[in-house]
Coordinates of C-alpha atoms and ligand atoms in Angstrom, one line a residue:
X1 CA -154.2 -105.3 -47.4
X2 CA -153.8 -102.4 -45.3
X3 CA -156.4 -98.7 -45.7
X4 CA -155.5 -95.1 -45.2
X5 CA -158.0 -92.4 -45.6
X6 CA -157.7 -90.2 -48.5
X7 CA -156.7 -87.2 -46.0
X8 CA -154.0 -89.0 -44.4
X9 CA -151.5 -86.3 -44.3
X10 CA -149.7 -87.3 -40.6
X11 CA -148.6 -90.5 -42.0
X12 CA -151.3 -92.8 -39.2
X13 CA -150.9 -96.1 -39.2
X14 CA -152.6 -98.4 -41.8
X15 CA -155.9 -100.1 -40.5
X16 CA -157.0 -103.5 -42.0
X17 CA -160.3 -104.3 -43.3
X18 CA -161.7 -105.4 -40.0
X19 CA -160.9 -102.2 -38.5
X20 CA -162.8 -99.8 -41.5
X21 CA -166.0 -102.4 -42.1
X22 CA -168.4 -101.1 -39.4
X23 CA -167.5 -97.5 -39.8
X24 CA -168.2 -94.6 -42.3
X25 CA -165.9 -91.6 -42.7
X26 CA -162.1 -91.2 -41.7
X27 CA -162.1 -89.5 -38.6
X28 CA -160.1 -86.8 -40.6
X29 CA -162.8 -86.5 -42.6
X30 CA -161.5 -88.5 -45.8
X31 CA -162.6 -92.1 -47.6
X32 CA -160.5 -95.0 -46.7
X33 CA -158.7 -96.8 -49.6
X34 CA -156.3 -99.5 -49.6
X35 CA -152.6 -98.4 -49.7
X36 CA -152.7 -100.1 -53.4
X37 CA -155.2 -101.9 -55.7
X38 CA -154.3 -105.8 -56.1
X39 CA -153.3 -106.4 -59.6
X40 CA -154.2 -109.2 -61.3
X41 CA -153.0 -110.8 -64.4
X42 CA -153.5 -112.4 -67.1
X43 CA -153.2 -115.7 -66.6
X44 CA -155.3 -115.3 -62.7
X45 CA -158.2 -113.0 -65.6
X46 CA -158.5 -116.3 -67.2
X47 CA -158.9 -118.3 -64.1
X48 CA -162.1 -116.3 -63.0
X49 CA -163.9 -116.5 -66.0
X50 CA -164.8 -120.2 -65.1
X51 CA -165.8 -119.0 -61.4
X52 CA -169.5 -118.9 -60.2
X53 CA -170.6 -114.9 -59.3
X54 CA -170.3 -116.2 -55.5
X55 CA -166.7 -118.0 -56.3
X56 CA -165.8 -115.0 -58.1
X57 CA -166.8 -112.2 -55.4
X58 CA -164.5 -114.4 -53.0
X59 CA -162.0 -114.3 -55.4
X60 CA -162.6 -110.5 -55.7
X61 CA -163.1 -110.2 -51.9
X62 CA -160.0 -112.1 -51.0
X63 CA -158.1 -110.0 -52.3
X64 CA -158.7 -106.8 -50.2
X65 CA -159.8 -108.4 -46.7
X66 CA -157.4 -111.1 -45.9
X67 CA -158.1 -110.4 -42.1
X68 CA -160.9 -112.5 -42.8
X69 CA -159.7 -116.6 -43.2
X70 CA -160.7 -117.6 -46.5
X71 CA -163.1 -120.2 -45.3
X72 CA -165.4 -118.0 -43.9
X73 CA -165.4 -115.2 -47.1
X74 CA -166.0 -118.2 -49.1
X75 CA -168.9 -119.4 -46.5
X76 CA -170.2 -115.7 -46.4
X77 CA -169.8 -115.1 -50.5
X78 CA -171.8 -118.4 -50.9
X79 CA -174.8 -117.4 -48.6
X80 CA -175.1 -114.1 -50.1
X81 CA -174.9 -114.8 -53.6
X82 CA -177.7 -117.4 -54.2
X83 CA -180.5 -117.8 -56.8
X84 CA -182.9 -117.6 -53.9
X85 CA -181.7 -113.8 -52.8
X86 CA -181.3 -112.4 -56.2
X87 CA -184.5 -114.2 -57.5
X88 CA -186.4 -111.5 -59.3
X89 CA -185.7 -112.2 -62.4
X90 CA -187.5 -111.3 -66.0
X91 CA -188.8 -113.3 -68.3
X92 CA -186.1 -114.4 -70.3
X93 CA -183.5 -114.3 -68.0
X94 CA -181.6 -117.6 -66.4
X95 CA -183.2 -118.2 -62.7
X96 CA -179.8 -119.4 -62.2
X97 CA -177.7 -116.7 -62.8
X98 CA -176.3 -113.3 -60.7
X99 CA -176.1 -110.5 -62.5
X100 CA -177.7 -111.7 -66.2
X101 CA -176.1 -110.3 -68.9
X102 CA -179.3 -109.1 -71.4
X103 CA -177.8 -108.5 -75.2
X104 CA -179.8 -106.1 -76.3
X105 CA -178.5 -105.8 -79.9
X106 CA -175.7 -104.6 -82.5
X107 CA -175.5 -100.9 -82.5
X108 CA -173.1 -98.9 -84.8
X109 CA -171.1 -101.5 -85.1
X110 CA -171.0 -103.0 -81.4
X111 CA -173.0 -104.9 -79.2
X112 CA -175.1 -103.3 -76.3
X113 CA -176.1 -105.3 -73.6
X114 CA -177.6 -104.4 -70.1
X115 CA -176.4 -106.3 -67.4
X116 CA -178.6 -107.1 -64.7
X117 CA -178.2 -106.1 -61.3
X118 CA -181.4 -105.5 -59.7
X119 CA -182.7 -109.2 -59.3
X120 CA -182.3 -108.9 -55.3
X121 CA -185.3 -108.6 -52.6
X122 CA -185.3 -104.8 -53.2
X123 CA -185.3 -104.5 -57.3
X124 CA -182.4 -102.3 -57.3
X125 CA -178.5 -102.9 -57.7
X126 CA -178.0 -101.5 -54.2
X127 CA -179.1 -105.6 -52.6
X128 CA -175.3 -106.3 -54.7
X129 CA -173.4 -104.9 -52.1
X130 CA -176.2 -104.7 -49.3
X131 CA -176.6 -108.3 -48.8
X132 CA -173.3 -109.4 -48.5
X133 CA -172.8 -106.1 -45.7
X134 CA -175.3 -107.6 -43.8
X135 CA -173.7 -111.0 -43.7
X136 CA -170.2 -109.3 -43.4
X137 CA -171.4 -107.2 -40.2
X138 CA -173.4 -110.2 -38.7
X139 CA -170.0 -111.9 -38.7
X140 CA -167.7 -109.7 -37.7
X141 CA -170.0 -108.4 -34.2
X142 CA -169.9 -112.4 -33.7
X143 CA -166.5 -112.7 -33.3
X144 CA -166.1 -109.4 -31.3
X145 CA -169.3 -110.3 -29.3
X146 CA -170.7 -106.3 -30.6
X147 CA -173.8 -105.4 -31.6
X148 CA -174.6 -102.2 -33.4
X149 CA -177.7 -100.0 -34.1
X150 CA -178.0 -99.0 -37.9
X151 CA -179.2 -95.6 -37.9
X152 CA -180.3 -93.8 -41.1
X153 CA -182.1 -91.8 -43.8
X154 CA -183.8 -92.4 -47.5
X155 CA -185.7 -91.2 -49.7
X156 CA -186.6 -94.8 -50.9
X157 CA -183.8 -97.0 -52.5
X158 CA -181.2 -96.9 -50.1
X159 CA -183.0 -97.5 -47.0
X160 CA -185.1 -100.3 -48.2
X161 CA -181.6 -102.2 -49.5
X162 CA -180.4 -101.7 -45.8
X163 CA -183.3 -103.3 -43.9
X164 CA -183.7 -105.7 -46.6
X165 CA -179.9 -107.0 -45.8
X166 CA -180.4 -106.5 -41.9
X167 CA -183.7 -108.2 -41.1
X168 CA -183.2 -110.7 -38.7
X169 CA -179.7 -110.2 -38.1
X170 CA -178.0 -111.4 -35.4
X171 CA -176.9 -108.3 -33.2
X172 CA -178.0 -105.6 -35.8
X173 CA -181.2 -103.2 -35.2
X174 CA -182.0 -100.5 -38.2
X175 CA -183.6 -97.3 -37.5
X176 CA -184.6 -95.8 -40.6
X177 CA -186.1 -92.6 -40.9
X178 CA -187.9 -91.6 -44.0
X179 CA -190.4 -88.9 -44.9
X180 CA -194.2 -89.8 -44.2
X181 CA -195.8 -89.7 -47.3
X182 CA -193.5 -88.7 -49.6
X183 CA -191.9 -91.7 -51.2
X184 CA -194.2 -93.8 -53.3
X185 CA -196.7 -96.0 -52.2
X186 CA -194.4 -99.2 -53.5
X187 CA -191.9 -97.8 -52.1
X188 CA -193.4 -97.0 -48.9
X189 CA -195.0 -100.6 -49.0
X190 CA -191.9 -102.3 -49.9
X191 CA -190.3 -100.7 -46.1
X192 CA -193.1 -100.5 -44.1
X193 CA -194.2 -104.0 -44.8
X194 CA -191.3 -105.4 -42.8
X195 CA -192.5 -107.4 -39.6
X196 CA -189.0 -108.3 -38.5
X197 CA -188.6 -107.5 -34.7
X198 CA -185.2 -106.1 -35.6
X199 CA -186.2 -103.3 -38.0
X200 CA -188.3 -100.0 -37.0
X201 CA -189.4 -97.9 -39.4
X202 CA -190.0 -94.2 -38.3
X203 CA -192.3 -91.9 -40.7
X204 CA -190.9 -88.9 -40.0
X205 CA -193.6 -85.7 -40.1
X206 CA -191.3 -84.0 -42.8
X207 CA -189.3 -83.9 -45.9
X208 CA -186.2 -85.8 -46.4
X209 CA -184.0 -83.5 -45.8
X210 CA -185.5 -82.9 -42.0
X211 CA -184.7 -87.0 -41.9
X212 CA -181.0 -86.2 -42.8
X213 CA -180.4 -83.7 -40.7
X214 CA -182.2 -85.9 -37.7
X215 CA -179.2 -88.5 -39.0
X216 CA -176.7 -85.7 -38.6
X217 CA -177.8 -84.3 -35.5
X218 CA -177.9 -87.7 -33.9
X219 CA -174.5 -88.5 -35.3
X220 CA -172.8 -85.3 -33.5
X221 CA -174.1 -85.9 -30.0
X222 CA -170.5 -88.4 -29.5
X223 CA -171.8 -89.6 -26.6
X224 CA -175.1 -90.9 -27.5
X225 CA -173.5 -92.3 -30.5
X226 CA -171.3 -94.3 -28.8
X227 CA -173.4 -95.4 -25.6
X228 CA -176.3 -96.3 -28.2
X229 CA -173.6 -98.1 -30.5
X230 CA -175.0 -96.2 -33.2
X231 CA -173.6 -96.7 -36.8
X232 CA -174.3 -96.4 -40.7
X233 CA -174.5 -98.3 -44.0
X234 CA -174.0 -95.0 -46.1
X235 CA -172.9 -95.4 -49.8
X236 CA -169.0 -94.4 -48.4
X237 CA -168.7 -98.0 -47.0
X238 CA -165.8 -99.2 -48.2
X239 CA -167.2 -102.7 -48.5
X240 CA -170.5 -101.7 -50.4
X241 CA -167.7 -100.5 -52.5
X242 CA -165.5 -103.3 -53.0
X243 CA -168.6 -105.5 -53.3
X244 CA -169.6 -103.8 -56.1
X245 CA -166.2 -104.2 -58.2
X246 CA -167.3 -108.2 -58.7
X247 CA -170.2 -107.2 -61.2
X248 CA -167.5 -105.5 -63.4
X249 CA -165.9 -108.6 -63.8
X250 CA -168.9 -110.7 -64.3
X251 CA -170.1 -108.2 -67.3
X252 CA -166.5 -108.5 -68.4
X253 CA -166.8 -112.0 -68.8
X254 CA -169.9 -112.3 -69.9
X255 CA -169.9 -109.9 -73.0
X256 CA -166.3 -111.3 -74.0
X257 CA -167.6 -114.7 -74.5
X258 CA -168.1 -116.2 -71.3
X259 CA -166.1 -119.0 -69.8
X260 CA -164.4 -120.0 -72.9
X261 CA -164.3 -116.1 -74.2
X262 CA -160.8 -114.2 -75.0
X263 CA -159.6 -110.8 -73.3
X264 CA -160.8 -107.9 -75.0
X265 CA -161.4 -104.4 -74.1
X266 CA -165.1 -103.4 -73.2
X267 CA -167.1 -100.1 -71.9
X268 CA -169.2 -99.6 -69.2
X269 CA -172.0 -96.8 -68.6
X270 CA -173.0 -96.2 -65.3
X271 CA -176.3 -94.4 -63.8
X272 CA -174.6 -92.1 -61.4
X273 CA -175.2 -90.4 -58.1
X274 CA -173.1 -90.8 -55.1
X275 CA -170.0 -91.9 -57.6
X276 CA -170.3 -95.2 -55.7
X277 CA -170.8 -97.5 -58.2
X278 CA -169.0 -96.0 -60.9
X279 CA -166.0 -95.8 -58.4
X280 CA -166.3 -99.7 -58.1
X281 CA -165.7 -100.0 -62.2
X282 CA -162.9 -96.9 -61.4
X283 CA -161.2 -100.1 -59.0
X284 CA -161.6 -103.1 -61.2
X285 CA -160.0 -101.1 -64.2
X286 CA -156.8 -100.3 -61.8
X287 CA -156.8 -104.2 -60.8
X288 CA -156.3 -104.3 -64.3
X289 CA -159.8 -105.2 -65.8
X290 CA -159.6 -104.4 -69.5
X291 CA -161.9 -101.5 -69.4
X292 CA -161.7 -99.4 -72.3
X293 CA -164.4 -96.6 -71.0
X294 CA -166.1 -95.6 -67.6
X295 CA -169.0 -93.9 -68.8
X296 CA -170.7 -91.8 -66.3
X297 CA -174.1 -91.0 -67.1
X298 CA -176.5 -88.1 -65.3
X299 CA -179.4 -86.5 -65.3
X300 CA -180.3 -82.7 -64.8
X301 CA -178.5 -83.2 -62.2
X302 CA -175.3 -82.8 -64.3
X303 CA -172.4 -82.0 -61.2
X304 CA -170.2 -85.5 -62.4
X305 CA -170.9 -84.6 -66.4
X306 CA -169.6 -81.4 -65.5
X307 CA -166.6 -82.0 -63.6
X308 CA -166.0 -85.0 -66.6
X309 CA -166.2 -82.6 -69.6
X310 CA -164.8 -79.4 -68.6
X311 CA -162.5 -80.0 -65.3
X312 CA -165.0 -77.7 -62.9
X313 CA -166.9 -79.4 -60.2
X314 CA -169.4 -77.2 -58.9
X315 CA -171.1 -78.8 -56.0
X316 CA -175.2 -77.7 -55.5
X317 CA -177.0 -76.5 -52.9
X318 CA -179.9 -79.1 -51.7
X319 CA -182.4 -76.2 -53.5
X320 CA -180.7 -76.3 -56.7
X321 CA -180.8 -79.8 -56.7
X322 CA -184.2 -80.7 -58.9
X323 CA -186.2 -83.5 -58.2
X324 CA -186.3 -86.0 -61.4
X325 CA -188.0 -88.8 -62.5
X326 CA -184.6 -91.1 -62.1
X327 CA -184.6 -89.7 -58.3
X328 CA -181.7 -92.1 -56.8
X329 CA -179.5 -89.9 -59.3
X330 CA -180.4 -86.3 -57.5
X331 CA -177.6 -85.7 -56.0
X332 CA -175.5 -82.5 -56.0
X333 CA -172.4 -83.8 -53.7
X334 CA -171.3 -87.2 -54.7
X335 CA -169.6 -88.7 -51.6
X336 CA -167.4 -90.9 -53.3
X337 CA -166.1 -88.5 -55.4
X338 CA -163.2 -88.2 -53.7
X339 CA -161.7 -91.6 -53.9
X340 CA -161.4 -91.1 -57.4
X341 CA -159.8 -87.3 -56.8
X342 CA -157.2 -89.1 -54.5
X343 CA -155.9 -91.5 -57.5
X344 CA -156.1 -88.5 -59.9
X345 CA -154.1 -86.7 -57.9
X346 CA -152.0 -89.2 -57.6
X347 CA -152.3 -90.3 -54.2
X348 CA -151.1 -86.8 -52.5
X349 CA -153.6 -86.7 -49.6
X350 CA -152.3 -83.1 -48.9
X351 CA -153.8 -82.1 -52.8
X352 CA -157.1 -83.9 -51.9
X353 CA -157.2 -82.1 -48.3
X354 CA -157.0 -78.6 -50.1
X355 CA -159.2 -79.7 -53.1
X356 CA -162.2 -80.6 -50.8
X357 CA -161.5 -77.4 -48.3
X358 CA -162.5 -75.2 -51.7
X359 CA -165.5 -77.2 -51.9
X360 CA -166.7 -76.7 -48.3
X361 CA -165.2 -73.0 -48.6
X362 CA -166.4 -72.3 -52.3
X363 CA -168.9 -75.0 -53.5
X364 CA -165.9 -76.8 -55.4
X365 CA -162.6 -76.0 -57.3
X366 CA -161.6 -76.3 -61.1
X367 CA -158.8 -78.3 -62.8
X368 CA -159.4 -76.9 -66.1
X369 CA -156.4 -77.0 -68.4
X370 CA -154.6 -78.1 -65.5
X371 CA -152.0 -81.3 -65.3
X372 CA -154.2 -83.1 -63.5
X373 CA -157.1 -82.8 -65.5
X374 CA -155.0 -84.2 -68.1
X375 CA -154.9 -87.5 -67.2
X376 CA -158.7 -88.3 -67.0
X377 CA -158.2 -89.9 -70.3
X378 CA -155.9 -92.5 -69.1
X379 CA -158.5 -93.5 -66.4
X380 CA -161.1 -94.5 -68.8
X381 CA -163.5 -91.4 -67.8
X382 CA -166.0 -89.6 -70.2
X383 CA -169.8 -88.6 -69.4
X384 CA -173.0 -87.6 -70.6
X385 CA -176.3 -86.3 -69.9
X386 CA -179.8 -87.2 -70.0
X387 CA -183.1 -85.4 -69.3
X388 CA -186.8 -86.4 -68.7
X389 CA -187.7 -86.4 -72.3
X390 CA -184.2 -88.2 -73.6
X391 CA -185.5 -90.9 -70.4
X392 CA -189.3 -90.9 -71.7
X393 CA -188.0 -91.6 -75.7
X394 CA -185.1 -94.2 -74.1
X395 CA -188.0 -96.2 -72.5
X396 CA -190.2 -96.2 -75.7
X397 CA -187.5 -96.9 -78.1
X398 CA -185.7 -99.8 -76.4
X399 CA -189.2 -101.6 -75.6
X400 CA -190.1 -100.9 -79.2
X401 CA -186.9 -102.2 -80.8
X402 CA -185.9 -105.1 -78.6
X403 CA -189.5 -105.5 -76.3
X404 CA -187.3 -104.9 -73.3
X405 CA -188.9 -102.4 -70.2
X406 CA -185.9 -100.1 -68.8
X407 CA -186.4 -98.4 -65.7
X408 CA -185.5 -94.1 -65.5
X409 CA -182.3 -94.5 -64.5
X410 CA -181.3 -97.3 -66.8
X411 CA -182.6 -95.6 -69.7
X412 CA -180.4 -92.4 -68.6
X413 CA -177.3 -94.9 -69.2
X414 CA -178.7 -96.4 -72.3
X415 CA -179.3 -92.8 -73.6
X416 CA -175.6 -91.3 -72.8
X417 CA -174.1 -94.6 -73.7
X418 CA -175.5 -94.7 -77.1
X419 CA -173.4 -91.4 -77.5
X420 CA -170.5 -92.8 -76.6
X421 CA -170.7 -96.4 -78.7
X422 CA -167.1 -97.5 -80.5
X423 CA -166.8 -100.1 -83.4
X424 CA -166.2 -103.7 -81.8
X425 CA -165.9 -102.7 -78.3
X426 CA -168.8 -104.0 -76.5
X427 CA -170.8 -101.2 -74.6
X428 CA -172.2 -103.2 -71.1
X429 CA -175.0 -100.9 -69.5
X430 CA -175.4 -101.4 -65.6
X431 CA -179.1 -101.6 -65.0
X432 CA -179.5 -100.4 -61.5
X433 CA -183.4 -101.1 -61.0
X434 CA -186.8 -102.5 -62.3
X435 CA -189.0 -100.5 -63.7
X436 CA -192.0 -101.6 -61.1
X437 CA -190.1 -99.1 -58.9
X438 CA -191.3 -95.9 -61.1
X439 CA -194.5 -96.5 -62.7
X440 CA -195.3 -93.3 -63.0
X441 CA -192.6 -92.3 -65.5
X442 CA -192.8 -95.9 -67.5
X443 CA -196.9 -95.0 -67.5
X444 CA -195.8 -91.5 -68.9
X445 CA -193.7 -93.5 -71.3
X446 CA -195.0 -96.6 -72.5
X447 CA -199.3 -96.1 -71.4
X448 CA -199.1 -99.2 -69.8
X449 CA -198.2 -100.5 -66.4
X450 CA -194.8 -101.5 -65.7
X451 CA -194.0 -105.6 -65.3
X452 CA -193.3 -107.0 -61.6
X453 CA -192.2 -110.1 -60.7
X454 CA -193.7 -112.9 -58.8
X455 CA -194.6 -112.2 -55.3
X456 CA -194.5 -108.8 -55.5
X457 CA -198.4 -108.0 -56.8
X458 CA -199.9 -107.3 -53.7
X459 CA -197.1 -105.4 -52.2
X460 CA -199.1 -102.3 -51.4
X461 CA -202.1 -104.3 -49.7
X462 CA -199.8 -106.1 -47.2
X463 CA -200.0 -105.0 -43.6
X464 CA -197.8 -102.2 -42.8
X465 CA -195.5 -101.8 -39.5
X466 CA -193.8 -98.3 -38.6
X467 CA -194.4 -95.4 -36.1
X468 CA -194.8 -92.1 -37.1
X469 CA -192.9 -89.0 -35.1
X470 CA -192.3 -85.2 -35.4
X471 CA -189.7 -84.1 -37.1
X472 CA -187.5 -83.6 -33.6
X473 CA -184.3 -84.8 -32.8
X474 CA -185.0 -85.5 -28.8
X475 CA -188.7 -87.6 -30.1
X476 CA -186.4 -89.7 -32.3
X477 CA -183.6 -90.6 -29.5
X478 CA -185.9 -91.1 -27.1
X479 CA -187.6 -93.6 -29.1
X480 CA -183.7 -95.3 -30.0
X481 CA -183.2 -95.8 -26.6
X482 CA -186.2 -97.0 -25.3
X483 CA -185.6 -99.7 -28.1
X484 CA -182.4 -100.6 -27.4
X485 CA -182.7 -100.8 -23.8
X486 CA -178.9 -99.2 -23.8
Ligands
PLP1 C1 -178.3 -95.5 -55.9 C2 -178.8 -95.6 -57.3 C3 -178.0 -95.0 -58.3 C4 -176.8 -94.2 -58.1 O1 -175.7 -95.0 -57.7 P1 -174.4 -94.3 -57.0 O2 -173.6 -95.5 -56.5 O3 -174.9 -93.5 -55.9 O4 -173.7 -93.5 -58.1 C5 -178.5 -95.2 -59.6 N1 -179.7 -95.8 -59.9 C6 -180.4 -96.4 -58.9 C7 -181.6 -97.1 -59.2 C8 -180.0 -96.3 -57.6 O5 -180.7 -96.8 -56.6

């Protein structure tokens, strides 16, 4: 399986999966995707559905990076995808299973379930893809005798994933920036509290977007990039991507019946920001996955819903872009947006070069009526969106009817997938954290404290490791390089 970027318009040769692993964007700018998606049918369907998740993700995996022998994906799928990494489960929950499948209960006429993907070290579904990236880039700097220096920027979620997946990594250093005093004190505790040798937390004396624009400033100066051997694990990874497509088929199989279930259609809402893991469900459908709908659900932060209901995708500026109480989902440029524009376009890179030229030129461009926008239907796509209150009444009403705590951004999916529900086809919601992760908004909901799982009680008390700088590009390469010693 070969990749081109999505703004391949001098016809470059194809790189392999090796190649596009440890690196972000094209250097034209674009997303790499492979030349095709791997089909697979009917008869291989029913062979998976016996598979364990790690057996399955090789299965999945295999089929887009067969640089990699199949003994060592199978090795690397079966160390990532353990009981003992995704452990944090809820109470009723197999200890045994990745990625539970909760059925929640009939609703007009179909069954909603929420399928369970934030049981890894960091609560949230990012540790899916994260985890196996870190084994994935542990191996491959092995064999090339590399090492690389992770540098980046959160708000909370992402960045805690990444360190999470990197600590005590062979080769691999993280340098994550994040604004001093701004995230919450879990989150804060869940980063800072990191003693590995290998991970250095830097409180930057700012807001986030100073920390991203650190990240970007770093990023341009080519030649400390490269003598610093300075890279990223941002949501455009291609493998976090591909990772990310074996949930759809577990939630497949597991709301058709299981291992001895039949092949029927089923819907899947999605929590959306970045368009990354919807994109992944956007994949398994063109591998052929019977997916009837890809819902993509939003909050105020409504860009996708937009774009999804009326064919006009208006980027934000980083002012207009609120803050909300499901905060991974405040995002006004999704940056995987484009993968999906590429296949809607149908593969014409030159389209996807002009289409994303408007948006840097005029904030975004608009397919409405066009022949294009036409054929969203046969992708599966439809949207919704969901506000503070809808997330406040979500989180009361699905505790009250089924004694079940949703997190913000899990009750944004429940809330637009409820308005998208069809008779017999099951309605799977990804649940893309634990509620610990926003007590405030679950006290606002439910007057009560959110539940956490074992071990993680006296997070906040633990002793805390990270160095706090000005919000100055030279403080923070200075303090890369003295740590490097490159
Ligand atoms: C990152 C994140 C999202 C958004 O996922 P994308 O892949 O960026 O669309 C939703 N919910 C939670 C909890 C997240 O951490």
């Amino acid at each position: 399986m070969k990749y081109l970027s999505t703004r391949d318009t001098s016809g470059s040769e194809p790189l392999s999966f090796s190649r596009i692993l440890l690196g972000g964007l094209a250097p034209d700018g674009g997303l790499y995707l492979p030349l095709e998606y791997p089909r697979i049918d009917a008869a291989e369907l029913a062979s998976w559905r016996r598979l364990s998740y790690a057996d399955l993700a090789c299965a999945v995996l295999a089929k887009f990076c067969d640089d990699i022998p199949a003994d060592d994906l199978r090795r690397l799928a079966r160390r990532t995808y353990t009981p003992e990494v995704y452990c944090n489960v809820r109470a009723g929950e197999d200890p045994r299973e990745i990625a539970p499948l909760r059925v929640l209960g009939d609703e007009r006429g179909t069954q909603m379930s929420l399928l369970g993907l934030s049981n890894g070290p960091t609560l949230a579904f990012k540790d899916m893809a994260m985890q196996l990236l870190g084994n994935l880039f542990e191996y491959t700097l092995a064999q090339h005798g590399q090492s690389l220096n992770i540098l980046g920027a959160t708000s909370g979620d992402t960045g805690s994933a990444a360190e999470y997946a990197m600590r005590g990594k062979q080769g691999i250093r993280v340098f994550m920036l994040s604004p001093a005093g701004k995230m919450s004190a879990f989150q804060t505790a869940q980063m800072y509290s990191l003693q590995d040798p290998n991970i250095f937390n830097l409180a930057v004396q700012g807001v986030f977007d100073d920390c991203q624009d650190i990240v970007k400033a770093v990023s341009n100066d080519l030649a400390f990039k490269a003598q610093q051997q300075i890279g990223t694990v941002n949501s455009i990874n291609w493998a976090r991507v591909v990772a990310q497509v074996v949930y759809y088929f577990k939630g497949y199989f597991a709301a058709t019946g299981g291992a001895s279930g039949q092949d029927r259609p089923v819907s899947f809402t999605v929590p959306s920001g970045n368009f990354g893991n919807v994109c992944a469900g956007h994949i398994a459908r063109m591998m052929g996955l019977p997916i009837h709908r890809l819902v993509v659900a939003t909050n105020e932060n409504d860009v996708l819903d937009e774009f999804f209901r009326t064919g006009r995708y208006r980027v934000r500026k980083s002012a207009e872009t609120l803050h909300t109480s499901s905060p991974s989902m405040d995002i006004s440029k999704a940056s995987n947006f484009e993968r999906f524009m590429f296949d809607l376009l149908g593969r014409d890179a030159r389209r996807t070069v002009d289409l994303f030229q408007a948006v840097e030129a005029d904030g975004g461009f608009d397919l409405a009526g066009s022949a294009d926008f036409s054929r969203i239907a046969e992708f599966g796509f439809v949207s919704g969106r969901s506000t503070h209150d809808d997330r406040l009444a979500t989180i009361r009403d699905i505790d009250q009817r089924y004694g079940v705590v949703i997190d913000t951004h899990t009750a944004d999916g429940v809330k637009v997938a409820r308005e998208q529900l069809e008779p017999g086809i099951p309605m799977v919601v990804l649940e893309t954290a634990q509620p610990a992760k926003f007590a405030e908004t679950i006290r606002e909901a439910l007057h009560r404290e959110p539940p956490r799982p074992a071990g993680f009680e006296h997070l906040e008390a633990l002793p805390q490791r990270f160095e706090t700088v000005p919000a100055d590009v030279a403080r923070v390469k200075a303090f890369i390089a003295a740590h490097t010693g490159l």
